[in-house]
Short mmCIF file of C-alpha atoms and ligand atoms in Angstrom, two decimals:
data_model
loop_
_atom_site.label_atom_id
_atom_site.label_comp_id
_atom_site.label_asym_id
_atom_site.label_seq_id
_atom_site.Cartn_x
_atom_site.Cartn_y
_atom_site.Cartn_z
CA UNK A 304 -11.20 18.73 4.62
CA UNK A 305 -8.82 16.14 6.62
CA UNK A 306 -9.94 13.15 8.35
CA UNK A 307 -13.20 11.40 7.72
CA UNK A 308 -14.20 11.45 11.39
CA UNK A 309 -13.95 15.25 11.65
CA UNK A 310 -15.97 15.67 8.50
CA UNK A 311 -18.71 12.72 9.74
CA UNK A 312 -18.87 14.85 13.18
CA UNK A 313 -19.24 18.38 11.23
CA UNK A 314 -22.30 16.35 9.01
CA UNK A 315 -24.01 15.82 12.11
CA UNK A 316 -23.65 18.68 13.07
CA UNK A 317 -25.17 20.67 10.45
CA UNK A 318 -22.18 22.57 9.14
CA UNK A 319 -21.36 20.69 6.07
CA UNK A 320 -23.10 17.86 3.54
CA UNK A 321 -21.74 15.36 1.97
CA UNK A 322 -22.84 17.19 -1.51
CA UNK A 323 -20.78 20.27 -0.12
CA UNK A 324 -17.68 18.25 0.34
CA UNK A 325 -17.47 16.43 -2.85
CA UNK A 326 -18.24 19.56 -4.67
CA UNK A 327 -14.83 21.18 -2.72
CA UNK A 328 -13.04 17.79 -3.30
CA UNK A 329 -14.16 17.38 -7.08
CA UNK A 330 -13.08 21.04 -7.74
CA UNK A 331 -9.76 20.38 -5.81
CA UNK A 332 -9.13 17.08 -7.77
CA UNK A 333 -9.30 19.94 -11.22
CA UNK A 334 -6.98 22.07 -9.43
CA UNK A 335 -4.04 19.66 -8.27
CA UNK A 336 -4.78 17.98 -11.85
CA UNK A 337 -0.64 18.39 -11.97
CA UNK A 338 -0.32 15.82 -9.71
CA UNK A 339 -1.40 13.05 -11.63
CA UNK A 340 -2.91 11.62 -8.97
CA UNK A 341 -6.49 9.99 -10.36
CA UNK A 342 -6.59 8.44 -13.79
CA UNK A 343 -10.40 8.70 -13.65
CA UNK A 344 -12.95 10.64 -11.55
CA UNK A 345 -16.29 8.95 -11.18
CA UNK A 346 -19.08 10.43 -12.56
CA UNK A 347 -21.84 9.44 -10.17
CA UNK A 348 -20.23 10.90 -7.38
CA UNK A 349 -22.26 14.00 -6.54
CA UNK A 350 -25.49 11.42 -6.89
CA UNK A 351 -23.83 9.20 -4.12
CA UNK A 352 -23.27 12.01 -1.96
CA UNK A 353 -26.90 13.35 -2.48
CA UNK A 354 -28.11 9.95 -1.54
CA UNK A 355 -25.59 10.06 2.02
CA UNK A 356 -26.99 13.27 2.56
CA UNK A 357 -30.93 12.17 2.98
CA UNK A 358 -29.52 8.84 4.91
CA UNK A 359 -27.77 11.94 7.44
CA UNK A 360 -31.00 13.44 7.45
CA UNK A 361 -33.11 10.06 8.00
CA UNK A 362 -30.69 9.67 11.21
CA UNK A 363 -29.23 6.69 9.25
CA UNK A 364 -25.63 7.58 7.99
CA UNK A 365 -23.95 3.77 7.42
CA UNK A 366 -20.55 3.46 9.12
CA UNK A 367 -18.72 5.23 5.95
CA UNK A 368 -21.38 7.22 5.02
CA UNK A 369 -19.96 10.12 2.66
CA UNK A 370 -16.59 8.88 3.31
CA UNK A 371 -14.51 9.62 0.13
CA UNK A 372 -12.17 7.06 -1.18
CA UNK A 373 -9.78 6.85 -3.93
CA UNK A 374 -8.62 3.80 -5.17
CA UNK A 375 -5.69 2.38 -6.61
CA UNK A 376 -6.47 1.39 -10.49
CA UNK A 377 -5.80 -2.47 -9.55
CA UNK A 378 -8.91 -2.77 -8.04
CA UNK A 379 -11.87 -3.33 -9.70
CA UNK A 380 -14.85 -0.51 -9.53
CA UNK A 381 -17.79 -1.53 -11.27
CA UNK A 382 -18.01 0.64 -14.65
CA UNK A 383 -14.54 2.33 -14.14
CA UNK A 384 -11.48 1.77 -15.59
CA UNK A 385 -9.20 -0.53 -14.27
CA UNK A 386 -5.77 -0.46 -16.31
CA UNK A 387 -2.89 -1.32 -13.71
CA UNK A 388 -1.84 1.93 -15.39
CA UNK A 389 -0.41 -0.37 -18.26
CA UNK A 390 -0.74 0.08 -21.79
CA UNK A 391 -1.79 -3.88 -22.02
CA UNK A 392 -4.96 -3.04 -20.02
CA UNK A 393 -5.73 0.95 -21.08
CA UNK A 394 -9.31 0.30 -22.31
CA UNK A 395 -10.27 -2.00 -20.21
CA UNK A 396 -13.17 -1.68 -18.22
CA UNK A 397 -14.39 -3.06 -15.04
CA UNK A 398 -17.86 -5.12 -14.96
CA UNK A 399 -17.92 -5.73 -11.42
CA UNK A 400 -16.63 -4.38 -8.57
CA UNK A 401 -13.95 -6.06 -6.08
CA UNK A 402 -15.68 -7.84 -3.26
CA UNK A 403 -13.77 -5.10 -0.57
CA UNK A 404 -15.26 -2.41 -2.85
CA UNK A 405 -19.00 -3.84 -2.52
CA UNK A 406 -18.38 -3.70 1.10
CA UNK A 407 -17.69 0.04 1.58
CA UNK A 408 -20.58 0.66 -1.50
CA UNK A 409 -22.85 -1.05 1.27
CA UNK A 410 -21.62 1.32 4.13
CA UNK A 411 -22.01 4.09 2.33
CA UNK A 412 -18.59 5.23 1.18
CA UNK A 413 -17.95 6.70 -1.94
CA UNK A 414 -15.21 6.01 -4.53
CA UNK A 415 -14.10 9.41 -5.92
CA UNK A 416 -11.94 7.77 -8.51
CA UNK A 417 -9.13 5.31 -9.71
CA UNK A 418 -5.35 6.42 -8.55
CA UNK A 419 -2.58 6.43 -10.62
CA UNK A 420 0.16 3.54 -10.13
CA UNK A 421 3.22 1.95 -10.62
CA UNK A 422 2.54 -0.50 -14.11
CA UNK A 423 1.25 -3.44 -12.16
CA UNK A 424 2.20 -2.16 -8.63
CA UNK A 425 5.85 -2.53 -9.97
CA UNK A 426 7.92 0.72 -8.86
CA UNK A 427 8.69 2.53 -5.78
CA UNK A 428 8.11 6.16 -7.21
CA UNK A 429 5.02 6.11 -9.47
CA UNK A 430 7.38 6.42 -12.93
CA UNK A 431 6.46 2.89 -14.37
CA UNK A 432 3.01 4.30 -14.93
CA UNK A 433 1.94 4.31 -18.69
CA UNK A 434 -0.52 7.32 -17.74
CA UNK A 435 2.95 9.83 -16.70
CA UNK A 436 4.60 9.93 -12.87
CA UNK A 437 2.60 11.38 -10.32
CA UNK A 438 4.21 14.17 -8.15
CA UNK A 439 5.07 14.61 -4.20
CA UNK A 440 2.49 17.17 -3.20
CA UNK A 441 4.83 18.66 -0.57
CA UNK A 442 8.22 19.45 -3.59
CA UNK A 443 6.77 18.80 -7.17
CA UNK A 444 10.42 18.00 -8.05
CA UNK A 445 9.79 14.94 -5.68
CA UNK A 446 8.17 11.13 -6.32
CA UNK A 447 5.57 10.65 -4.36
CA UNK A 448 7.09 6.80 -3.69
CA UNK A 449 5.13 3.73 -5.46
CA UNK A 450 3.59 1.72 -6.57
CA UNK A 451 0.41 3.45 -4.67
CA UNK A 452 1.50 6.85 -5.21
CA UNK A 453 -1.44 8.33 -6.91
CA UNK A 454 -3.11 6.91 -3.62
CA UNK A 455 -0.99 8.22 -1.31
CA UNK A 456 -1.27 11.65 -2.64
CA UNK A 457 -4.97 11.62 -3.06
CA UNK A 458 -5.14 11.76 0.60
CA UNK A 459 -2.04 13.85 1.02
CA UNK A 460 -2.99 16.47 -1.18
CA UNK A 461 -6.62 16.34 0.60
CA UNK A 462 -8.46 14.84 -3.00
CA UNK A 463 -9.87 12.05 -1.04
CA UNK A 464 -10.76 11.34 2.95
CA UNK A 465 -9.23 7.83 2.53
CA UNK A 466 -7.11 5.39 -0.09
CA UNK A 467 -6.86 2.03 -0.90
CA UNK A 468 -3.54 0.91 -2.22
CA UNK A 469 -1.90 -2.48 -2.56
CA UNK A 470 0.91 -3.78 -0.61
CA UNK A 471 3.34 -6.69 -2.21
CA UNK A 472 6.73 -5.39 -0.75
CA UNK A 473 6.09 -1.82 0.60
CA UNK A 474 3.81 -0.23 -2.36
CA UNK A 475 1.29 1.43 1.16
CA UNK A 476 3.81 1.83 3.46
CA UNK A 477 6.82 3.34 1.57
CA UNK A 478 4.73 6.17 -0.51
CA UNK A 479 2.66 6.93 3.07
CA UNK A 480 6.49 7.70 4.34
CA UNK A 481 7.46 10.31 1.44
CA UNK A 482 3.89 11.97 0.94
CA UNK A 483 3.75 12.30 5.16
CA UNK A 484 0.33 10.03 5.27
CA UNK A 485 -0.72 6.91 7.71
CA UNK A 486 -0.04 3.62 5.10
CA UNK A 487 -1.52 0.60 6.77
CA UNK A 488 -1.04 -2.97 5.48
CA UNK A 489 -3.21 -5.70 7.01
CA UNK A 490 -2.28 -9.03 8.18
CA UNK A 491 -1.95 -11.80 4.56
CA UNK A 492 -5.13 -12.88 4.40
CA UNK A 493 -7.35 -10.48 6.31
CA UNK A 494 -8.72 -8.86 3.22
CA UNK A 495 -10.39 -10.13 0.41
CA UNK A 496 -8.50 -9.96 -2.98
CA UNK A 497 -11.21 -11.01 -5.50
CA UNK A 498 -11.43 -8.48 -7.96
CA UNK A 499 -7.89 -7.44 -7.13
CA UNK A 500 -4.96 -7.72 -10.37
CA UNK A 501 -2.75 -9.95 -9.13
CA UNK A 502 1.28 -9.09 -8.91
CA UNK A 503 2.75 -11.31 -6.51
CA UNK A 504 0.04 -13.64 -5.15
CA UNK A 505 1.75 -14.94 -1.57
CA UNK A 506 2.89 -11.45 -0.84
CA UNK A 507 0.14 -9.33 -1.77
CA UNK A 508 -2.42 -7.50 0.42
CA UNK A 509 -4.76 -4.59 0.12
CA UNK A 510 -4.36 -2.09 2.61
CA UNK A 511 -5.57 1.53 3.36
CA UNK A 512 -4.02 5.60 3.32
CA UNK A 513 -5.92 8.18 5.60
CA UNK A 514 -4.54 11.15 8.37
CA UNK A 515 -5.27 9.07 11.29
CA UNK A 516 -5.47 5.76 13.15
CA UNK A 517 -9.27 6.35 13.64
CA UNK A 518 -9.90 6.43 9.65
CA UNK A 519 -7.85 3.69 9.28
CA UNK A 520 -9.10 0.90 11.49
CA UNK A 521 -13.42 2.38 10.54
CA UNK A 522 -11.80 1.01 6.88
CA UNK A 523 -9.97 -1.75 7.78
CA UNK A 524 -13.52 -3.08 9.80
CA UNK A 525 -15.49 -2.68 7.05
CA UNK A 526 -13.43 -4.60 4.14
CA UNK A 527 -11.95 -7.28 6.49
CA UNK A 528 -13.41 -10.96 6.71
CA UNK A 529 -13.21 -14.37 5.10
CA UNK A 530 -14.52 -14.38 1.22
CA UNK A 531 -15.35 -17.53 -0.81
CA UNK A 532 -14.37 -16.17 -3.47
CA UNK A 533 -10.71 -15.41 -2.66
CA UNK A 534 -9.40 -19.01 -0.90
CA UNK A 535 -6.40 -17.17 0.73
CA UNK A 536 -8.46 -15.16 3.03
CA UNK A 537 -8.32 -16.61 6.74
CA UNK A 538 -11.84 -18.00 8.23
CA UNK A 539 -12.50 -14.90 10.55
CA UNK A 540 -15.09 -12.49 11.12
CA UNK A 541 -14.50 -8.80 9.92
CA UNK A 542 -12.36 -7.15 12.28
CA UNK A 543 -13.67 -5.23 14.90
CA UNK A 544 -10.75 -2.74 15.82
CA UNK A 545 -12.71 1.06 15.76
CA UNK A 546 -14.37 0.46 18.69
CA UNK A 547 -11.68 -0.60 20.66
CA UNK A 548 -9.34 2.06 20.28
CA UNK A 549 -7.87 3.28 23.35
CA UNK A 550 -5.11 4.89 25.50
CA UNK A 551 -1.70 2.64 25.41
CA UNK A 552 0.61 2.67 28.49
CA UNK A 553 4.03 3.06 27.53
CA UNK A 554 5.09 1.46 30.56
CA UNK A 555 3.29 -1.77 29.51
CA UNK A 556 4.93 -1.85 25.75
CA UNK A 557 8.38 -3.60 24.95
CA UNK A 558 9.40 -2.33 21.72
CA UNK A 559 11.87 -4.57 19.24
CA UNK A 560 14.90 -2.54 17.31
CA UNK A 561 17.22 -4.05 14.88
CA UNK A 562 20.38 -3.87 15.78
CA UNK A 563 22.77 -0.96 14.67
CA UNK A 564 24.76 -2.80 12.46
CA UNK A 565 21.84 -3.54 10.48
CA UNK A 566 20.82 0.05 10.50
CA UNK A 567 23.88 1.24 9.40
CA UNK A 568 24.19 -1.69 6.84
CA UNK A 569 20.87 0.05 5.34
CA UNK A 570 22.57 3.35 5.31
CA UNK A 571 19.49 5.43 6.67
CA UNK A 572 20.36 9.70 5.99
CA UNK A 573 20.57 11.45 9.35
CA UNK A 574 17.59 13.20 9.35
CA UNK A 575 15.55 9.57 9.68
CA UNK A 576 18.42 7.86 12.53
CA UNK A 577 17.56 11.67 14.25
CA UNK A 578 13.72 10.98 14.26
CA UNK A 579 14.03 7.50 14.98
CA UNK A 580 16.80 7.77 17.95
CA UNK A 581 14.30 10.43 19.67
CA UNK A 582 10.88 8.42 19.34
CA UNK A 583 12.83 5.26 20.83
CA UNK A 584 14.53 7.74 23.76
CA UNK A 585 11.10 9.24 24.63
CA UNK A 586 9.50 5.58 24.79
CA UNK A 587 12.29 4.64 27.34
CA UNK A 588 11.60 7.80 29.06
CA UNK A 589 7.86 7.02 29.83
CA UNK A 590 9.13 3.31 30.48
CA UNK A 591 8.69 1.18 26.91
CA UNK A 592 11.36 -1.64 27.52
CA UNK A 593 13.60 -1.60 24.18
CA UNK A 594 15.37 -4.77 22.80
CA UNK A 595 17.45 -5.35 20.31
CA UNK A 596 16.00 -8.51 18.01
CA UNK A 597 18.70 -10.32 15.98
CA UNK A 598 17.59 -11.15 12.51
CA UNK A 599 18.30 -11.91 9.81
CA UNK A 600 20.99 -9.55 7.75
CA UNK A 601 19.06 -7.18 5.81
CA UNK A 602 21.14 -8.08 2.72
CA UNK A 603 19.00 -10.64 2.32
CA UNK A 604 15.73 -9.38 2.28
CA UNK A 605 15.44 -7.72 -0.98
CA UNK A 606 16.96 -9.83 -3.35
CA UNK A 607 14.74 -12.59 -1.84
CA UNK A 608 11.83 -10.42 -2.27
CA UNK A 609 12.82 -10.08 -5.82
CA UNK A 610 13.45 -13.61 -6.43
CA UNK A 611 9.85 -14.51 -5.57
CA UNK A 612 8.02 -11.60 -6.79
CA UNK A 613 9.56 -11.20 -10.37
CA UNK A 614 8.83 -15.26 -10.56
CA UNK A 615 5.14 -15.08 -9.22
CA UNK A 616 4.55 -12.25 -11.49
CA UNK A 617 5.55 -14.41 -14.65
CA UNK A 618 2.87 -16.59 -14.08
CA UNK A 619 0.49 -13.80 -12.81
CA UNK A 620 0.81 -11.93 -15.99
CA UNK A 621 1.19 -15.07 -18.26
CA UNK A 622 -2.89 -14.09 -18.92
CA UNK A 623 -2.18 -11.07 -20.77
CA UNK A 624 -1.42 -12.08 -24.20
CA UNK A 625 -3.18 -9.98 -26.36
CA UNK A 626 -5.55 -12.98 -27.58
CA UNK A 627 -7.22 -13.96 -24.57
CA UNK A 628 -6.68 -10.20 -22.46
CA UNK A 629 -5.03 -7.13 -23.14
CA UNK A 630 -3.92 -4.68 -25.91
CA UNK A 631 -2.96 -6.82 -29.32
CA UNK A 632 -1.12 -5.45 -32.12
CA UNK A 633 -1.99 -3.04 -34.89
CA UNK A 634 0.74 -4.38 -36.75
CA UNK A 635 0.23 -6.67 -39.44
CA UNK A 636 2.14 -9.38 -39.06
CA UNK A 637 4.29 -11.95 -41.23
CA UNK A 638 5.59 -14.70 -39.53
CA UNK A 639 6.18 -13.04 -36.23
CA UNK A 640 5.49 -14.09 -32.65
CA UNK A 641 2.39 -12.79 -32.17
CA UNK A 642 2.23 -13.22 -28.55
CA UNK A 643 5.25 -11.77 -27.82
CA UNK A 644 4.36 -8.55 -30.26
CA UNK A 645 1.50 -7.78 -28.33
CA UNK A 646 3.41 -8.31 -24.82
CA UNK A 647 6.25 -6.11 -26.39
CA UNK A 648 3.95 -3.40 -26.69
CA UNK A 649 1.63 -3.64 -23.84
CA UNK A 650 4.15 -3.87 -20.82
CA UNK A 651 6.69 -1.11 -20.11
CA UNK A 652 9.93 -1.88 -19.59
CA UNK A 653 10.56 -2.48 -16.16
CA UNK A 654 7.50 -4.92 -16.16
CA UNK A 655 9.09 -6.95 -19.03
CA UNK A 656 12.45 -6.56 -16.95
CA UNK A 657 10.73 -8.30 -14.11
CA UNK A 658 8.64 -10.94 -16.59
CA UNK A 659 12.20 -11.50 -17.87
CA UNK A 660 13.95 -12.34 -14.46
CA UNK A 661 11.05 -14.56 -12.81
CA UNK A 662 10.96 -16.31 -15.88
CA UNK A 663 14.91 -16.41 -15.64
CA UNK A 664 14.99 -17.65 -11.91
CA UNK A 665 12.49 -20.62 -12.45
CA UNK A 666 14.16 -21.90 -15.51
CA UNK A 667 17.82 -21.75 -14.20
CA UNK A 668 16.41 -23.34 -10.76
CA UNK A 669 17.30 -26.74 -11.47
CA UNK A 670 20.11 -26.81 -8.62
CA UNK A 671 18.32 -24.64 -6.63
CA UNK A 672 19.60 -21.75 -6.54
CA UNK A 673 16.88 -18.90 -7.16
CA UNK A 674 13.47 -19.77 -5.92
CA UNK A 675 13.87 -22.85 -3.95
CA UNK A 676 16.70 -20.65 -2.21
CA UNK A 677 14.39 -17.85 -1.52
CA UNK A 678 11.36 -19.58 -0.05
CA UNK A 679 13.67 -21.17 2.03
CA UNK A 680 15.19 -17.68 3.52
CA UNK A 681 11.60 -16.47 3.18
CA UNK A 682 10.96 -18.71 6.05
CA UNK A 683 14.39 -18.12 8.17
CA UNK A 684 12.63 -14.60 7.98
CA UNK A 685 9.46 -15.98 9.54
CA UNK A 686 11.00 -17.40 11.87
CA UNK A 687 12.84 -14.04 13.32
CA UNK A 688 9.43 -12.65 13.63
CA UNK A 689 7.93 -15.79 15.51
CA UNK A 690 10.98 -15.47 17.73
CA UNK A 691 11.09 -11.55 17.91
CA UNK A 692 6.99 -11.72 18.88
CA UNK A 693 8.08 -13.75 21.53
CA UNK A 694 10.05 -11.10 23.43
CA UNK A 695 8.39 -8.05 22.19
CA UNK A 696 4.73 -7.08 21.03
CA UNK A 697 6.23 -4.14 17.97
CA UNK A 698 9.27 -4.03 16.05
CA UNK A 699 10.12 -0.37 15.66
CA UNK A 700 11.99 0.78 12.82
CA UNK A 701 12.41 3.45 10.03
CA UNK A 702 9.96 2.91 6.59
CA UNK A 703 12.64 3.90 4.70
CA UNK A 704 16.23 4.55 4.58
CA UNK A 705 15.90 8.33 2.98
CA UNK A 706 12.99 10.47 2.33
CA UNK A 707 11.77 11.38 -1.39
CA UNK A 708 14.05 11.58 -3.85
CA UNK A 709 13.66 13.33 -7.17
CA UNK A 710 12.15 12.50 -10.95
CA UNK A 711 15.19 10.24 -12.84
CA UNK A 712 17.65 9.91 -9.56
CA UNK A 713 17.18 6.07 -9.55
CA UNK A 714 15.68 5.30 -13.03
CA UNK A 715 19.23 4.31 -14.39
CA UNK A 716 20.10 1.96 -11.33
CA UNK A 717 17.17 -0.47 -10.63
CA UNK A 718 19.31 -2.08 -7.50
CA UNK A 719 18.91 1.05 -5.92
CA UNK A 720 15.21 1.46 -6.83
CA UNK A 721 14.59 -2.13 -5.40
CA UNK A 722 16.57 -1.08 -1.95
CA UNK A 723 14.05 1.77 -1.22
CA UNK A 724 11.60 -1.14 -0.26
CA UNK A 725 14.37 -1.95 2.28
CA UNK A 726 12.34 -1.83 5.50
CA UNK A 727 9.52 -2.56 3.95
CA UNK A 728 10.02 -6.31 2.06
CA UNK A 729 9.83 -8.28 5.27
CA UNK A 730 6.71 -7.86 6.43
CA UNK A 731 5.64 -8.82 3.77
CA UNK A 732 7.46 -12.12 3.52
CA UNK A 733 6.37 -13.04 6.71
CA UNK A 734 2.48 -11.75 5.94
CA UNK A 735 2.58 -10.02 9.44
CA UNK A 736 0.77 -6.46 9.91
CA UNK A 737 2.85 -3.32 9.59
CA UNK A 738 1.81 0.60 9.26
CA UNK A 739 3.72 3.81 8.41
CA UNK A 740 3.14 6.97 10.29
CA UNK A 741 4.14 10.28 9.96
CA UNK A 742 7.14 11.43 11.88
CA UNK A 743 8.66 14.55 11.27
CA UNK A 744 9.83 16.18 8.40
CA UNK A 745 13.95 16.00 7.23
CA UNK A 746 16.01 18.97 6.56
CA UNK A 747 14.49 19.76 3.23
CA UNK A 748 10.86 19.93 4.50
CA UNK A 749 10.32 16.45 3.11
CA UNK A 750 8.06 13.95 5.25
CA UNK A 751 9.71 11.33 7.50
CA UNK A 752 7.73 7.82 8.11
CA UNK A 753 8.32 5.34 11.09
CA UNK A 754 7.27 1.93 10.74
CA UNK A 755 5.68 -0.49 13.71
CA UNK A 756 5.28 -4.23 12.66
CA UNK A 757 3.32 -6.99 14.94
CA UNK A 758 2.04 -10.22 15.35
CA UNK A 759 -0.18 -11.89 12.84
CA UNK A 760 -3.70 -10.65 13.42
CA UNK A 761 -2.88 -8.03 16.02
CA UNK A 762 -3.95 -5.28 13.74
CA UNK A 763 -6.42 -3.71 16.96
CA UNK A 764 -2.74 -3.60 19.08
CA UNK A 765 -1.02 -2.18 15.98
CA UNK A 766 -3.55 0.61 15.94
CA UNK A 767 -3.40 1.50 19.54
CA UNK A 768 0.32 2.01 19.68
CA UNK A 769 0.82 3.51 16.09
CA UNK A 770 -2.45 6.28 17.50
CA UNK A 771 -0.34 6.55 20.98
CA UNK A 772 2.81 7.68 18.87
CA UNK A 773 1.38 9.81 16.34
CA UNK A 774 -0.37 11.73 19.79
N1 LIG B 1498 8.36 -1.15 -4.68
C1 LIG B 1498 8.22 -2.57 -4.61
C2 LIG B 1498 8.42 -3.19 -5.96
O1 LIG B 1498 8.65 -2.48 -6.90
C3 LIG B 1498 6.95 -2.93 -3.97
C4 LIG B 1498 5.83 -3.05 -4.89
C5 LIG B 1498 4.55 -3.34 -4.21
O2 LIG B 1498 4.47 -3.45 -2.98
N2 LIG B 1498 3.53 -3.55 -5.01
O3 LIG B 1498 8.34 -4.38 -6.10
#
């Protein structure tokens, strides 16, 4: 098993069924159980793919027929669990399913199970989980990167075709890097979020994991497109980007780079400034033009991604209280908050770190200094990337500064957690598309990811560069 379009193409051609595949898949899932990848399998799975097979058969197969995906426990599946792999939400059950998951349910795709997070998509290596870490399939001594890492080693470790993970500040793109997977996020606003648990509403986005460009964009089509039901979703029709894949001319491409004092700022290890010196010498070679983009310094970008995040997420998670949702206390109770009991308990620490901060920078705000600050450098960022899309159609530049580190290396220094998003935070604050591909693997075997950014809405470009590199 690898890429949904191979397997679609061997189901037409007779040499495998959809039953076949999840059998293999379901019996891999039990065999890589180490990882810690799914927090649930779904038990109607070998149904679905009985029910793919006859629509095969009927010359009928949907446009994800039998594709298997694996999604990220913050996204509701209708009668699975859906616990933001937090101790506040661990019996909770879905009713309904997210509207992006009734989409794929209605072409045909298949969710194998619910993936194993950061607590609230708040992490960069999958250790915030209440459920355990999850471990890099490549060096079990490795994080797989979060918050999406059970996602981004379900498709990795071959335990799904596809994933869907959630993107606030890197959660796709940076675990894609360090488990050597595609990790796509869309445009803000392309895809529906309804049935989505919130962490940083302006900066979130669902987004997709798969081995290629060509699984990618089939997803993206299908759960794209305006929703009533979630206002921030722009008033367009579903994308339309699988069709339209084709051959890019490097000679046509002009390629944006940060300048090196920014890249050294960043400290990137040697193996990554290697990968990513060669990919931008071989574009010149075959005629890309390459500019360097001034922006703005890349000190900035996380702390203001933390500013707004950590304060968004104190209101986000104001709902969980133990009396209207979430885990409540056991603990009988004399005279003690009981609010605050029950959040004690349900969040892990580094979500009550954040809760504690957001609710810190809003409070102390009265001169300005936290939020108002940040939205206001949020938009200097904008503006680079309004000016940068002027003179270029991609910025170019590494996912992360260093490939995977191990279990406990940055536990004890949360700044140097939060910097791991590096490359990743400013996308995000200016809601612009970006994707991680593969690239190579550094001198311990462990995967490399490059990162192309572009225009609002210019996901179908995106894809036809990102599938011209990866060639
Ligand atoms: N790693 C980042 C953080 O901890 C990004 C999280 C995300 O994108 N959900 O905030």
């Amino acid at each position: 098993m690898k890429t949904y379009n191979l397997f679609r193409e061997q189901v037409l051609e007779n040499k495998t069924t959809c039953e076949q595949e999840v059998s293999n898949v379901l019996a891999r899932i039990e065999d890589k159980k180490d990882l810690n990848a799914f927090l649930e399998t779904n038990k109607n799975v070998l149904e679905q793919a009985v029910e793919s097979d006859k629509r095969f058969k009927a010359g009928n197969p949907r446009r994800l027929e039998g594709m298997l995906v694996a999604v990220k426990d913050n996204i509701a599946v209708k009668g699975m669990k859906l616990t933001a792999a937090s101790h506040m939400l661990d019996n909770f059950q879905s009713i309904t399913d997210a509207a992006l998951i009734e989409k794929i349910k209605q072409e045909g795709g298949i969710i194998i199970g619910k993936t194993n997070m950061d607590e609230f998509a708040m992490g960069s290596s999958n250790e915030t989980s209440y459920f355990g870490a999850v471990k890099n399939p490549i060096n079990t001594d490795y994080v797989p990167g979060g918050s999406s890492g059970g996602s981004a080693v379900a498709v990795a470790a071959e335990l799904a075709h596809t994933a869907l993970g959630t993107d606030t500040g890197g959660s796709i793109r940076q675990p894609a890097a360090l488990c050597g997977t595609v990790g796509f996020k869309p445009t803000y606003g392309r895809i529906s979020r309804s049935g989505v648990i919130a962490f940083a509403s302006s900066l979130d986005q669902v987004g997709t994991f798969s081995h290629n460009i060509e699984d990618t964009s089939l997803l993206f089509d299908v759960i794209s497109g305006r929703d009533d039901a979630d206002q921030t979703t722009a008033d367009l029709e579903p994308a339309d980007t699988y069709k339209n894949l084709k051959d890019v001319n490097f000679e046509n491409v002009r390629v944006g780079v940060l300048d090196d004092k920014i890249l050294s700022q960043c400290s990137c290890s040697t193996d990554i400034l290697n990968v990513y010196n060669k990919i931008l010498n071989d574009l010149k070679d075959k005629g890309a033009v390459v500019e360097t983009i001034k922006f703005l310094d890349s000190e900035y970008w996380v702390p203001t991604y933390i500013v707004l995040t950590t304060v968004e997420a104190s209101a986000n998670l104001a709902r969980y209280d133990g009396i209207r949702y979430g885990h409540h206390t056991d603990k009988v109770i004399d005279g003690e908050d009981y609010v605050a009991l029950n959040r004690g308990e349900g969040f892990g620490a580094e979500v009550q770190r954040r809760l504690l901060a957001g609710t810190y920078f809003l409070v102390s705000d009265a001169d300005n200094k936290y939020y108002t600050k940040a939205q206001q450098i949020r938009q200097i960022v904008k503006d680079c990337y309004i000016e940068a899309f002027k003179k270029v159609d991609f910025m170019f530049l590494p996912t992360t500064a260093s490939t995977a580190f191990k279990f406990n290396e940055k536990q004890e220094d949360q700044v140097k957690m939060y910097l791991s998003d590096l490359f990743t935070t400013s996308a995000n604050l200016a809601g612009i598309p970006a994707i991680s591909i593969p690239a190579g693997c550094d001198s311990n075997g462990l995967p490399i990811g490059m990162q192309l950014q572009t225009g609002s809405f210019q996901e179908e470009k995106l894809f036809n560069f990102a599938k011209a590199l990866l060639k």
